[in-house]
Coordinates of C-alpha atoms in Angstrom, one line a residue:
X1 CA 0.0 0.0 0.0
X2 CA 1.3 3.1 -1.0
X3 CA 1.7 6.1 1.5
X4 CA -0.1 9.0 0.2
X5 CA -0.1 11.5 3.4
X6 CA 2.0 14.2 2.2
X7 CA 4.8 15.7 4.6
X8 CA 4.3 19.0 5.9
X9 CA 6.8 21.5 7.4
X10 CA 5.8 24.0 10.2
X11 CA 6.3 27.9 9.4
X12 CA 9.1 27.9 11.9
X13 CA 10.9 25.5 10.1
X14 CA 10.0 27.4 6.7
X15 CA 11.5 30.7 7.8
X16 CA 14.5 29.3 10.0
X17 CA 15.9 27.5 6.8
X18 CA 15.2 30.4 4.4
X19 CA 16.5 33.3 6.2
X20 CA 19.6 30.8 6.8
X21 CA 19.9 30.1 2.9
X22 CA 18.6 31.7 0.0
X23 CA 16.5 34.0 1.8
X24 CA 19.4 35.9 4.0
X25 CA 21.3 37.2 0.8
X26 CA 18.2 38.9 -1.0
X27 CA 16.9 40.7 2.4
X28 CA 20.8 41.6 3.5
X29 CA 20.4 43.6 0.5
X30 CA 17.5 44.8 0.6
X31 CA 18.3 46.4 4.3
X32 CA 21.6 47.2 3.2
X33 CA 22.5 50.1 0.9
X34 CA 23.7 48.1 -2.3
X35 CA 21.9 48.0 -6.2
X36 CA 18.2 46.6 -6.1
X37 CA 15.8 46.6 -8.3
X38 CA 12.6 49.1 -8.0
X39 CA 10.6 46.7 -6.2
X40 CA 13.2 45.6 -3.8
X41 CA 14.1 49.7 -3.2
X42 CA 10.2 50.1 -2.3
X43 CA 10.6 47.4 0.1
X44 CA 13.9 49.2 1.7
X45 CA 11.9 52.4 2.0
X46 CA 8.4 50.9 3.4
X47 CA 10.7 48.8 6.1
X48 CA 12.6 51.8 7.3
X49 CA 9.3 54.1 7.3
X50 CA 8.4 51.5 10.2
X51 CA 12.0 51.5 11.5
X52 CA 11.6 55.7 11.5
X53 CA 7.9 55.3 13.4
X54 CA 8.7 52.9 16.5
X55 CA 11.8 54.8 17.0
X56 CA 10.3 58.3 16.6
X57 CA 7.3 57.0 19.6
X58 CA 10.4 55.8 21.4
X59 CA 11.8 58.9 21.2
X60 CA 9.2 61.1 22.2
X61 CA 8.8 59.4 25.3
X62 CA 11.5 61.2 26.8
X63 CA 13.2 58.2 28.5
X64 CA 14.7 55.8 25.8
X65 CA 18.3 55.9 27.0
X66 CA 16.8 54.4 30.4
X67 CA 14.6 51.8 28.8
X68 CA 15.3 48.2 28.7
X69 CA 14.2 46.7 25.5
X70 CA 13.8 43.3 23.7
X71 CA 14.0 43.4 19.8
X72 CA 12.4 39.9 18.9
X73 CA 13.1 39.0 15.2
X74 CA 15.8 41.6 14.8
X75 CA 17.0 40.7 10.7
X76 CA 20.1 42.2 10.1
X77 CA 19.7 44.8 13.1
X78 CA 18.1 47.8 11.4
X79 CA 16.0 48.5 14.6
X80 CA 18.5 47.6 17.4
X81 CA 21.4 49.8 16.1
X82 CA 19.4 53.2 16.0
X83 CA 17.6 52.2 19.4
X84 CA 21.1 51.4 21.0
X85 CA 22.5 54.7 20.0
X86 CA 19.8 56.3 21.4
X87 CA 21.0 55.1 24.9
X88 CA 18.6 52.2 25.2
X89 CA 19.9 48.7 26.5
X90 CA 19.1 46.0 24.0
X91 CA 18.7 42.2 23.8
X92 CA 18.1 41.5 20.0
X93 CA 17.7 38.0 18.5
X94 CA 17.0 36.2 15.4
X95 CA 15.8 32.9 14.6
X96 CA 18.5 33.2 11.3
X97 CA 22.3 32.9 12.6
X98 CA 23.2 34.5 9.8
X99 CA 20.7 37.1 10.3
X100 CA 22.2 37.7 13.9
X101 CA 25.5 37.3 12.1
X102 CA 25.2 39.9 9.5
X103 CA 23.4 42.2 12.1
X104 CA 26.9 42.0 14.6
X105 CA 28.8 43.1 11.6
X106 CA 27.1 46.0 10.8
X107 CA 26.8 47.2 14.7
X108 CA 30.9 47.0 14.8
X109 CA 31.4 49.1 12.1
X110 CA 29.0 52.1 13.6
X111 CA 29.6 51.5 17.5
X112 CA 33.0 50.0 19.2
X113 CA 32.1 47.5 21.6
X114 CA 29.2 48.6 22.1
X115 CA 27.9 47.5 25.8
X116 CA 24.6 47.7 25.6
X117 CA 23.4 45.4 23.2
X118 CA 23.6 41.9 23.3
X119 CA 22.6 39.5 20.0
X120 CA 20.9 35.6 20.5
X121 CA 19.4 33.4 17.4
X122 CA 16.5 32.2 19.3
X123 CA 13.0 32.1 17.6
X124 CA 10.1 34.5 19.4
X125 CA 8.8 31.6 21.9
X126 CA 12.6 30.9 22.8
X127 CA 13.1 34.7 24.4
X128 CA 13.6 35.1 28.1
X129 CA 13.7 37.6 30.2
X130 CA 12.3 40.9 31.4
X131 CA 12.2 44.2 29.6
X132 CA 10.5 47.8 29.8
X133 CA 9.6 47.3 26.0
X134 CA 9.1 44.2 23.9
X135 CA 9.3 45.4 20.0
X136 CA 8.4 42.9 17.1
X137 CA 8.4 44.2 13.7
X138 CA 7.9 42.4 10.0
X139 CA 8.1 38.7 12.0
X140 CA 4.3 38.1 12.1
X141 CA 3.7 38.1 8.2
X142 CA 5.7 34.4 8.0
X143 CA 2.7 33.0 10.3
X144 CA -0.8 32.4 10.7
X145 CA -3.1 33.9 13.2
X146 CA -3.4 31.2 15.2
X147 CA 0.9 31.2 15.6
X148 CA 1.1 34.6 15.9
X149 CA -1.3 34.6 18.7
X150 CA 0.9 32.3 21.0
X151 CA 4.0 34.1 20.1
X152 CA 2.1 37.6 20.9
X153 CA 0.9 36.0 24.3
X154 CA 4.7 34.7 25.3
X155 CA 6.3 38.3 24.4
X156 CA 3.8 39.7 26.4
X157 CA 5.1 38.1 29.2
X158 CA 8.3 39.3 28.6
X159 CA 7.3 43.0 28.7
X160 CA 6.4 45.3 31.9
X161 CA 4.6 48.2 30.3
X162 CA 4.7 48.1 26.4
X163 CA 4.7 45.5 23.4
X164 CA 4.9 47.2 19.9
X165 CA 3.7 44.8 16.6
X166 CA 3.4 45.4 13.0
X167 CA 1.5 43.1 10.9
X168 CA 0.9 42.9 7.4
X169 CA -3.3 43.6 7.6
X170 CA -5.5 41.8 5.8
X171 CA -7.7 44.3 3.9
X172 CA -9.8 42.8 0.6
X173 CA -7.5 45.4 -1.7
X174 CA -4.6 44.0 -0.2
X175 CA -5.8 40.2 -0.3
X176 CA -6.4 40.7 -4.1
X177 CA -2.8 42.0 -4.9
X178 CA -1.8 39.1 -2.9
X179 CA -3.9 36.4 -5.4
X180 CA -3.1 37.8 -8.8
X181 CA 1.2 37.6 -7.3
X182 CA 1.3 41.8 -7.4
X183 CA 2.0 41.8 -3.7
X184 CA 4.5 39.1 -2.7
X185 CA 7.4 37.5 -4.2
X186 CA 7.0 34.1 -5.9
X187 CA 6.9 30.7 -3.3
X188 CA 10.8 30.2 -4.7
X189 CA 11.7 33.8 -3.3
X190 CA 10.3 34.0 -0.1
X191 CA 8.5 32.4 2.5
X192 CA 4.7 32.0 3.0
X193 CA 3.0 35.2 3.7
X194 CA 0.1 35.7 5.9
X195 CA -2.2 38.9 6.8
X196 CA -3.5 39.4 9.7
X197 CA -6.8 41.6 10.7
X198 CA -6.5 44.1 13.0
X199 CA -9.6 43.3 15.1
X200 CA -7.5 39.7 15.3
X201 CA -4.5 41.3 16.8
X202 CA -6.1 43.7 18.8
X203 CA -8.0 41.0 20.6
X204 CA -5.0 38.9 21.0
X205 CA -3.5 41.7 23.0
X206 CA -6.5 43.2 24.9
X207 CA -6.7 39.4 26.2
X208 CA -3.1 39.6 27.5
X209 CA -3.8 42.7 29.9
X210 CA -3.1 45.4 27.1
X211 CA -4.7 48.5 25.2
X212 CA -3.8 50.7 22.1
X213 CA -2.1 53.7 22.6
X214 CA -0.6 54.7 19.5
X215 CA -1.0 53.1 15.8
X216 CA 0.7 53.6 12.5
X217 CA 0.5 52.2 8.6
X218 CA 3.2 52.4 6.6
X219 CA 1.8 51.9 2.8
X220 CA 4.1 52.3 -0.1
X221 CA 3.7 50.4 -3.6
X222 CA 5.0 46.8 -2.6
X223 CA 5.1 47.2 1.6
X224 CA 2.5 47.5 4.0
X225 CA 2.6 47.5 7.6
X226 CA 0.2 47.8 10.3
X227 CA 2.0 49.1 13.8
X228 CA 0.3 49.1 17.0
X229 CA 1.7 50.2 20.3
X230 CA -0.2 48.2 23.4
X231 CA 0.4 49.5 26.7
X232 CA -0.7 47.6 30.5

């Protein structure tokens, strides 16, 4: 008798292996300053629009230099370097190595031994500790809701006061571009890629002890992002 059950690989597995492989060269570049094509520069631009938010709310606050903060799913660093010169202390980790790799590269050539950061490849559920802020940004479009909303519930008990997300959000305009392949890069280029609605996340974090206190959308032709700031 012939086994037909086909083999499935969790999401986890999906990202760790592509961000370790194929995956890690095209989004180096992408967050790096090199040559890329026009969709790949729109991608750049939407991602550090996002970057540009969180840390603009951060610093607003007044207090980032005295904040301790967790960056979970930190790529190639583009968050934790601005956020450490800034003052703040800052656990960052990755569930790519050579994400966390290429991210400890580019922190040495802008700060010299630089003491408050420290790097980890751990995937989001890994993550211990404590921390003023928990941040996650661009993580939760490689799972579904039903993932994201046990990986939203352990960072939320990694944070005292605040937990900022950004989502990809699942509106019917953007659903469509997805379909008809205007939206994402082809299965052979990246990794599965899942909206999320809001009302979905909101819930998720309104059941963990939190409520919204500041929102953003970054839109551009090829990148959108939902970002919510939850505060206890």
């Amino acid at each position: 008798m012939v086994n037909t059950t086909k083999k499935t690989i969790d999401d986890k597995t999906v990202v760790k292996e592509y961000f370790n492989a194929t995956g890690f060269e095209r989004w180096r570049n992408i967050y790096g300053e090199g040559k890329v094509n026009k969709v790949q520069l729109d991608i750049r631009q939407g991602h550090q629009q996002t970057i540009d938010t969180v840390v603009s709310w951060l610093k607003d606050d007044g207090n980032l230099s005295q904040l301790s903060i967790c960056d979970a799913g930190c790529g190639v660093g583009s968050l934790t370097l601005p956020l450490a010169q800034e003052g703040a202390t800052v656990y960052a980790s990755d569930i790519s190595a050579k994400m966390v790799g290429e991210a400890a590269e580019r922190i040495k050539q802008v700060m010299k031994n630089p003491r408050n950061i420290r790097l980890g490849v751990q995937d989001l559920e890994s993550i211990r500790g404590s921390y003023d802020t928990v941040i996650c940004l661009d993580v939760l479009i490689h799972y579904p809701t039903e993932d994201a909303a046990k990986m939203i519930n352990h960072l939320s008990s990694l944070t005292k006061s605040r937990l900022i997300l950004s989502f990809a959000p699942k509106t019917f305009f953007l659903t469509l571009l997805k379909r008809i392949g205007e939206f994402f890069p082809g299965p052979s280029k990246t990794t599965r890629a899942y909206q999320h609605k809001e009302e979905d996340i909101v819930k998720i974090l309104q059941d963990n002890g939190f409520q919204i206190k500041r929102t953003g959308m970054t839109s551009t032709s090829f990148y959108y992002s939902r970002i919510l700031e939850a505060v206890r």
